[in-house]
Structure formats: structure tokens, C-alpha cells
């Protein structure tokens, strides 16, 4: 009996350990139902034409980063963001169920929906850094040239809903996303970090 109890305790200990190492980050787990609901509602945008009809408009370039570190700039680990489709009609505080950017990866002749993003401009009346799912937004940072003017200082948060990201669900770049073979591939420099509230 004593042995059984010990064995049981040991098993719980081992399972606990496995649980800690395999557990996705706490925010993802805590918001799993909401993230699942978001993924479900975004699924229709797997067809980019549906996205365009809903005014998510393509910015054409497939953006990727070399992983280079520059002082005072965002650190983007080597990887791609992909092609951003931006909906300028979605404004105001970030709505977890209504991201204003969709991200596609060019695969052969197709565009595959891989992520969504919330893009929030820094305004004179911004009081604090936005956050969703307990995740603080990145930034504030300058606009990403050449596709977004430098003067567009903003915060953003990516969520890799449709393609796993080894760097995490909310990392800005995904090393498993590629712009290779796509005509409008754009290697971007990391963006400059700007002072915020
Ligand atoms: Cu992005």
C-alpha cells in the first residue's frame, strides 16, 4: 500500500513534469476557447477573395527578416511575416474577434492564410500599450518601409492561428513561413522602436 502510494505520487510527479515541459504558454491555454472561436470565425478568409470582398486589401509584398539585430530597433528573429492584407475600415481599440490584418503565405500559385494581426496606431491620446489575451503588443514602432510609411507609428500583435510557429503563437515572425519563389518577396530591415506613453 505504501509502495502503491509512493508509485502513484511518483507518477503524478512525472506527469506534472511532462505537463510543464509540453504545456503551451499560459496565455494560450487560458484563452484557448476564445482563440478557437477566433480561428473558426476567420476560417472563411482561407479564400483570399472573401477577404478582399470584406475590405482586407493586399499590400502585395511578402515581408521577411534576416534576424539581424540593430540597437534601438525591433528584434525580429529570422523568418517571415508573409503578405499582409489590411482592413482600414476596422478602427478603434483592438477587438480580439476582429483583427484588422490577415497574413498569407505564398505557396506555389496559392495564398495560404497563416496568421492574423492587430495593428494599432499610436495616437496623442494613447494612454498605455494595448494587450490582448494577456499579451502585450509589440512597439510602438515606426511604419515598416517600404510598404507602410515610417510616420505610421504603431503597436502590433501577430497570432499564428493557421500555421504553427515554433517561436510561439504571438511571435512577430515565423521561421517556418517562407517568401521564396514569390515575385514580390521583400527583405525588410527591423523597424525602429519609438517612445510610447
Ligand atoms: Cu506583420
mmCIF file of C-alpha atoms and ligand atoms in Angstrom:
data_model
loop_
_atom_site.group_PDB
_atom_site.id
_atom_site.type_symbol
_atom_site.label_atom_id
_atom_site.label_comp_id
_atom_site.label_asym_id
_atom_site.label_seq_id
_atom_site.Cartn_x
_atom_site.Cartn_y
_atom_site.Cartn_z
ATOM 1 C CA UNK A 1 0.000 0.000 0.000
ATOM 2 C CA UNK A 2 2.777 2.317 0.957
ATOM 3 C CA UNK A 3 4.545 1.391 -2.249
ATOM 4 C CA UNK A 4 1.389 1.940 -4.276
ATOM 5 C CA UNK A 5 1.021 5.372 -2.753
ATOM 6 C CA UNK A 6 4.653 6.151 -3.481
ATOM 7 C CA UNK A 7 4.336 4.873 -7.069
ATOM 8 C CA UNK A 8 1.201 6.929 -7.510
ATOM 9 C CA UNK A 9 2.937 10.032 -6.146
ATOM 10 C CA UNK A 10 5.907 9.427 -8.423
ATOM 11 C CA UNK A 11 3.618 9.054 -11.424
ATOM 12 C CA UNK A 12 1.828 12.293 -10.607
ATOM 13 C CA UNK A 13 5.250 13.930 -10.264
ATOM 14 C CA UNK A 14 6.390 12.646 -13.650
ATOM 15 C CA UNK A 15 3.137 13.645 -15.329
ATOM 16 C CA UNK A 16 3.403 17.059 -13.717
ATOM 17 C CA UNK A 17 6.890 17.439 -15.140
ATOM 18 C CA UNK A 18 5.770 16.345 -18.617
ATOM 19 C CA UNK A 19 2.864 18.748 -18.288
ATOM 20 C CA UNK A 20 5.179 21.653 -17.532
ATOM 21 C CA UNK A 21 7.528 20.964 -20.400
ATOM 22 C CA UNK A 22 4.842 20.312 -23.012
ATOM 23 C CA UNK A 23 2.360 22.942 -21.893
ATOM 24 C CA UNK A 24 1.902 25.779 -24.369
ATOM 25 C CA UNK A 25 2.295 29.177 -22.787
ATOM 26 C CA UNK A 26 -0.222 30.051 -20.119
ATOM 27 C CA UNK A 27 -1.906 32.829 -22.120
ATOM 28 C CA UNK A 28 -2.649 30.447 -24.978
ATOM 29 C CA UNK A 29 -4.130 27.897 -22.610
ATOM 30 C CA UNK A 30 -6.160 30.408 -20.660
ATOM 31 C CA UNK A 31 -7.678 31.868 -23.803
ATOM 32 C CA UNK A 32 -7.955 28.616 -25.718
ATOM 33 C CA UNK A 33 -11.735 28.780 -26.156
ATOM 34 C CA UNK A 34 -11.583 32.377 -27.343
ATOM 35 C CA UNK A 35 -8.670 31.681 -29.686
ATOM 36 C CA UNK A 36 -10.511 28.646 -31.077
ATOM 37 C CA UNK A 37 -13.591 30.796 -31.667
ATOM 38 C CA UNK A 38 -11.483 33.441 -33.390
ATOM 39 C CA UNK A 39 -9.844 30.810 -35.590
ATOM 40 C CA UNK A 40 -13.251 29.464 -36.536
ATOM 41 C CA UNK A 41 -14.596 32.894 -37.448
ATOM 42 C CA UNK A 42 -11.508 33.690 -39.545
ATOM 43 C CA UNK A 43 -11.607 30.394 -41.430
ATOM 44 C CA UNK A 44 -13.679 31.886 -44.263
ATOM 45 C CA UNK A 45 -10.660 34.019 -45.137
ATOM 46 C CA UNK A 46 -8.735 30.956 -46.242
ATOM 47 C CA UNK A 47 -10.178 32.098 -49.568
ATOM 48 C CA UNK A 48 -8.363 35.421 -50.118
ATOM 49 C CA UNK A 49 -11.200 36.610 -52.366
ATOM 50 C CA UNK A 50 -13.565 36.537 -49.405
ATOM 51 C CA UNK A 51 -11.020 38.646 -47.503
ATOM 52 C CA UNK A 52 -10.788 41.209 -50.306
ATOM 53 C CA UNK A 53 -14.589 41.464 -50.535
ATOM 54 C CA UNK A 54 -14.602 42.224 -46.794
ATOM 55 C CA UNK A 55 -12.056 45.008 -47.473
ATOM 56 C CA UNK A 56 -8.928 43.218 -46.263
ATOM 57 C CA UNK A 57 -6.740 44.531 -49.090
ATOM 58 C CA UNK A 58 -3.418 43.049 -50.115
ATOM 59 C CA UNK A 59 -0.227 45.016 -49.565
ATOM 60 C CA UNK A 60 1.402 42.670 -52.140
ATOM 61 C CA UNK A 61 4.914 42.279 -50.691
ATOM 62 C CA UNK A 62 5.842 39.138 -48.768
ATOM 63 C CA UNK A 63 7.781 40.519 -45.832
ATOM 64 C CA UNK A 64 10.652 38.641 -44.225
ATOM 65 C CA UNK A 65 13.589 39.390 -41.932
ATOM 66 C CA UNK A 66 17.192 38.212 -41.771
ATOM 67 C CA UNK A 67 17.295 38.086 -37.971
ATOM 68 C CA UNK A 68 19.850 40.918 -37.850
ATOM 69 C CA UNK A 69 19.930 42.808 -34.528
ATOM 70 C CA UNK A 70 20.103 46.589 -34.567
ATOM 71 C CA UNK A 71 20.211 48.720 -31.422
ATOM 72 C CA UNK A 72 17.005 50.705 -30.910
ATOM 73 C CA UNK A 73 15.130 48.572 -33.411
ATOM 74 C CA UNK A 74 12.656 45.748 -33.043
ATOM 75 C CA UNK A 75 14.257 42.353 -32.839
ATOM 76 C CA UNK A 76 12.640 40.134 -35.424
ATOM 77 C CA UNK A 77 14.015 36.603 -35.300
ATOM 78 C CA UNK A 78 14.896 35.252 -38.746
ATOM 79 C CA UNK A 79 11.689 34.335 -40.502
ATOM 80 C CA UNK A 80 8.787 35.758 -42.443
ATOM 81 C CA UNK A 81 5.602 37.592 -41.670
ATOM 82 C CA UNK A 82 4.170 36.973 -45.120
ATOM 83 C CA UNK A 83 1.731 39.067 -47.148
ATOM 84 C CA UNK A 84 -0.378 41.478 -45.097
ATOM 85 C CA UNK A 85 -3.981 42.171 -46.133
ATOM 86 C CA UNK A 86 -5.001 45.299 -44.226
ATOM 87 C CA UNK A 87 -8.546 46.419 -43.444
ATOM 88 C CA UNK A 88 -8.514 50.164 -42.792
ATOM 89 C CA UNK A 89 -12.249 50.201 -42.056
ATOM 90 C CA UNK A 90 -11.655 48.410 -38.718
ATOM 91 C CA UNK A 91 -10.680 51.131 -36.269
ATOM 92 C CA UNK A 92 -10.624 51.885 -32.587
ATOM 93 C CA UNK A 93 -9.462 49.740 -29.691
ATOM 94 C CA UNK A 94 -8.290 46.295 -30.821
ATOM 95 C CA UNK A 95 -11.156 43.793 -30.858
ATOM 96 C CA UNK A 96 -9.947 40.235 -30.126
ATOM 97 C CA UNK A 97 -12.557 38.859 -32.529
ATOM 98 C CA UNK A 98 -11.848 41.373 -35.282
ATOM 99 C CA UNK A 99 -8.183 41.588 -36.270
ATOM 100 C CA UNK A 100 -7.596 44.296 -38.889
ATOM 101 C CA UNK A 101 -4.876 42.377 -40.718
ATOM 102 C CA UNK A 102 -4.782 38.923 -42.307
ATOM 103 C CA UNK A 103 -1.487 37.299 -43.247
ATOM 104 C CA UNK A 104 -0.969 34.939 -46.150
ATOM 105 C CA UNK A 105 1.972 32.778 -47.150
ATOM 106 C CA UNK A 106 2.597 32.309 -50.861
ATOM 107 C CA UNK A 107 2.733 28.577 -51.600
ATOM 108 C CA UNK A 108 3.198 27.805 -55.294
ATOM 109 C CA UNK A 109 0.406 29.682 -57.066
ATOM 110 C CA UNK A 110 -1.720 29.886 -53.926
ATOM 111 C CA UNK A 111 -2.025 32.153 -50.942
ATOM 112 C CA UNK A 112 -2.406 30.323 -47.657
ATOM 113 C CA UNK A 113 -3.903 32.055 -44.643
ATOM 114 C CA UNK A 114 -1.386 31.618 -41.819
ATOM 115 C CA UNK A 115 -1.960 34.381 -39.262
ATOM 116 C CA UNK A 116 -3.927 37.428 -38.194
ATOM 117 C CA UNK A 117 -2.633 40.671 -36.758
ATOM 118 C CA UNK A 118 -3.906 43.665 -34.819
ATOM 119 C CA UNK A 119 -2.350 46.923 -35.954
ATOM 120 C CA UNK A 120 -2.989 49.905 -33.670
ATOM 121 C CA UNK A 121 -1.682 53.389 -34.440
ATOM 122 C CA UNK A 122 -0.030 55.342 -31.627
ATOM 123 C CA UNK A 123 -2.137 58.446 -31.086
ATOM 124 C CA UNK A 124 -1.744 61.586 -28.994
ATOM 125 C CA UNK A 125 -4.334 60.224 -26.572
ATOM 126 C CA UNK A 126 -2.871 56.697 -26.275
ATOM 127 C CA UNK A 127 -2.549 56.047 -22.528
ATOM 128 C CA UNK A 128 -0.931 52.629 -22.498
ATOM 129 C CA UNK A 129 0.385 49.780 -24.549
ATOM 130 C CA UNK A 130 -2.529 47.673 -25.850
ATOM 131 C CA UNK A 131 -2.779 43.985 -24.997
ATOM 132 C CA UNK A 132 -4.947 41.030 -25.967
ATOM 133 C CA UNK A 133 -5.008 37.522 -24.478
ATOM 134 C CA UNK A 134 -2.672 38.824 -21.744
ATOM 135 C CA UNK A 135 -0.125 39.516 -24.461
ATOM 136 C CA UNK A 136 1.347 42.986 -24.673
ATOM 137 C CA UNK A 137 1.567 44.391 -28.174
ATOM 138 C CA UNK A 138 4.976 44.985 -29.759
ATOM 139 C CA UNK A 139 6.059 48.597 -30.300
ATOM 140 C CA UNK A 140 5.443 51.415 -30.535
ATOM 141 C CA UNK A 141 7.492 51.357 -33.708
ATOM 142 C CA UNK A 142 7.828 53.227 -36.982
ATOM 143 C CA UNK A 143 5.917 52.062 -40.033
ATOM 144 C CA UNK A 144 7.518 49.202 -41.949
ATOM 145 C CA UNK A 145 9.047 50.703 -45.055
ATOM 146 C CA UNK A 146 8.723 50.350 -47.979
ATOM 147 C CA UNK A 147 5.087 49.232 -47.650
ATOM 148 C CA UNK A 148 3.995 51.324 -44.657
ATOM 149 C CA UNK A 149 5.267 54.908 -44.270
ATOM 150 C CA UNK A 150 7.732 55.454 -41.429
ATOM 151 C CA UNK A 151 5.441 58.098 -39.953
ATOM 152 C CA UNK A 152 2.807 55.465 -39.204
ATOM 153 C CA UNK A 153 3.942 54.776 -35.624
ATOM 154 C CA UNK A 154 2.036 51.804 -34.267
ATOM 155 C CA UNK A 155 1.766 48.804 -31.995
ATOM 156 C CA UNK A 156 1.055 45.359 -33.368
ATOM 157 C CA UNK A 157 0.388 41.807 -32.292
ATOM 158 C CA UNK A 158 0.507 38.733 -34.518
ATOM 159 C CA UNK A 159 -1.340 35.459 -33.881
ATOM 160 C CA UNK A 160 -0.329 32.420 -35.900
ATOM 161 C CA UNK A 161 -3.749 30.788 -35.907
ATOM 162 C CA UNK A 162 -3.367 28.710 -39.043
ATOM 163 C CA UNK A 163 0.303 27.721 -39.069
ATOM 164 C CA UNK A 164 2.292 26.639 -36.037
ATOM 165 C CA UNK A 165 5.075 28.976 -35.070
ATOM 166 C CA UNK A 166 8.000 27.345 -33.233
ATOM 167 C CA UNK A 167 8.665 30.778 -31.670
ATOM 168 C CA UNK A 168 5.173 30.901 -30.188
ATOM 169 C CA UNK A 169 1.631 31.795 -31.183
ATOM 170 C CA UNK A 170 2.194 35.541 -30.727
ATOM 171 C CA UNK A 171 5.746 35.949 -32.088
ATOM 172 C CA UNK A 172 6.073 38.571 -34.857
ATOM 173 C CA UNK A 173 7.957 36.372 -37.329
ATOM 174 C CA UNK A 174 7.611 32.694 -38.181
ATOM 175 C CA UNK A 175 10.731 30.788 -39.258
ATOM 176 C CA UNK A 176 8.511 28.180 -40.941
ATOM 177 C CA UNK A 177 6.908 30.747 -43.260
ATOM 178 C CA UNK A 178 8.747 31.486 -46.489
ATOM 179 C CA UNK A 179 8.551 34.062 -49.267
ATOM 180 C CA UNK A 180 10.860 32.021 -51.512
ATOM 181 C CA UNK A 181 9.780 31.742 -55.107
ATOM 182 C CA UNK A 182 7.256 34.571 -54.788
ATOM 183 C CA UNK A 183 7.775 37.515 -57.159
ATOM 184 C CA UNK A 184 7.172 40.216 -54.552
ATOM 185 C CA UNK A 185 9.408 38.995 -51.766
ATOM 186 C CA UNK A 186 10.663 41.869 -49.590
ATOM 187 C CA UNK A 187 13.554 41.574 -47.161
ATOM 188 C CA UNK A 188 12.837 44.282 -44.601
ATOM 189 C CA UNK A 189 15.097 45.956 -42.076
ATOM 190 C CA UNK A 190 13.963 45.745 -38.465
ATOM 191 C CA UNK A 191 11.783 48.705 -37.545
ATOM 192 C CA UNK A 192 12.895 51.483 -35.203
ATOM 193 C CA UNK A 193 11.328 51.462 -31.721
ATOM 194 C CA UNK A 194 9.653 54.747 -30.807
ATOM 195 C CA UNK A 195 8.913 56.256 -27.393
ATOM 196 C CA UNK A 196 5.453 55.424 -26.078
ATOM 197 C CA UNK A 197 3.267 56.615 -23.216
HETATM 198 CU CU1 LIG B 1 3.114 41.623 -39.537
#
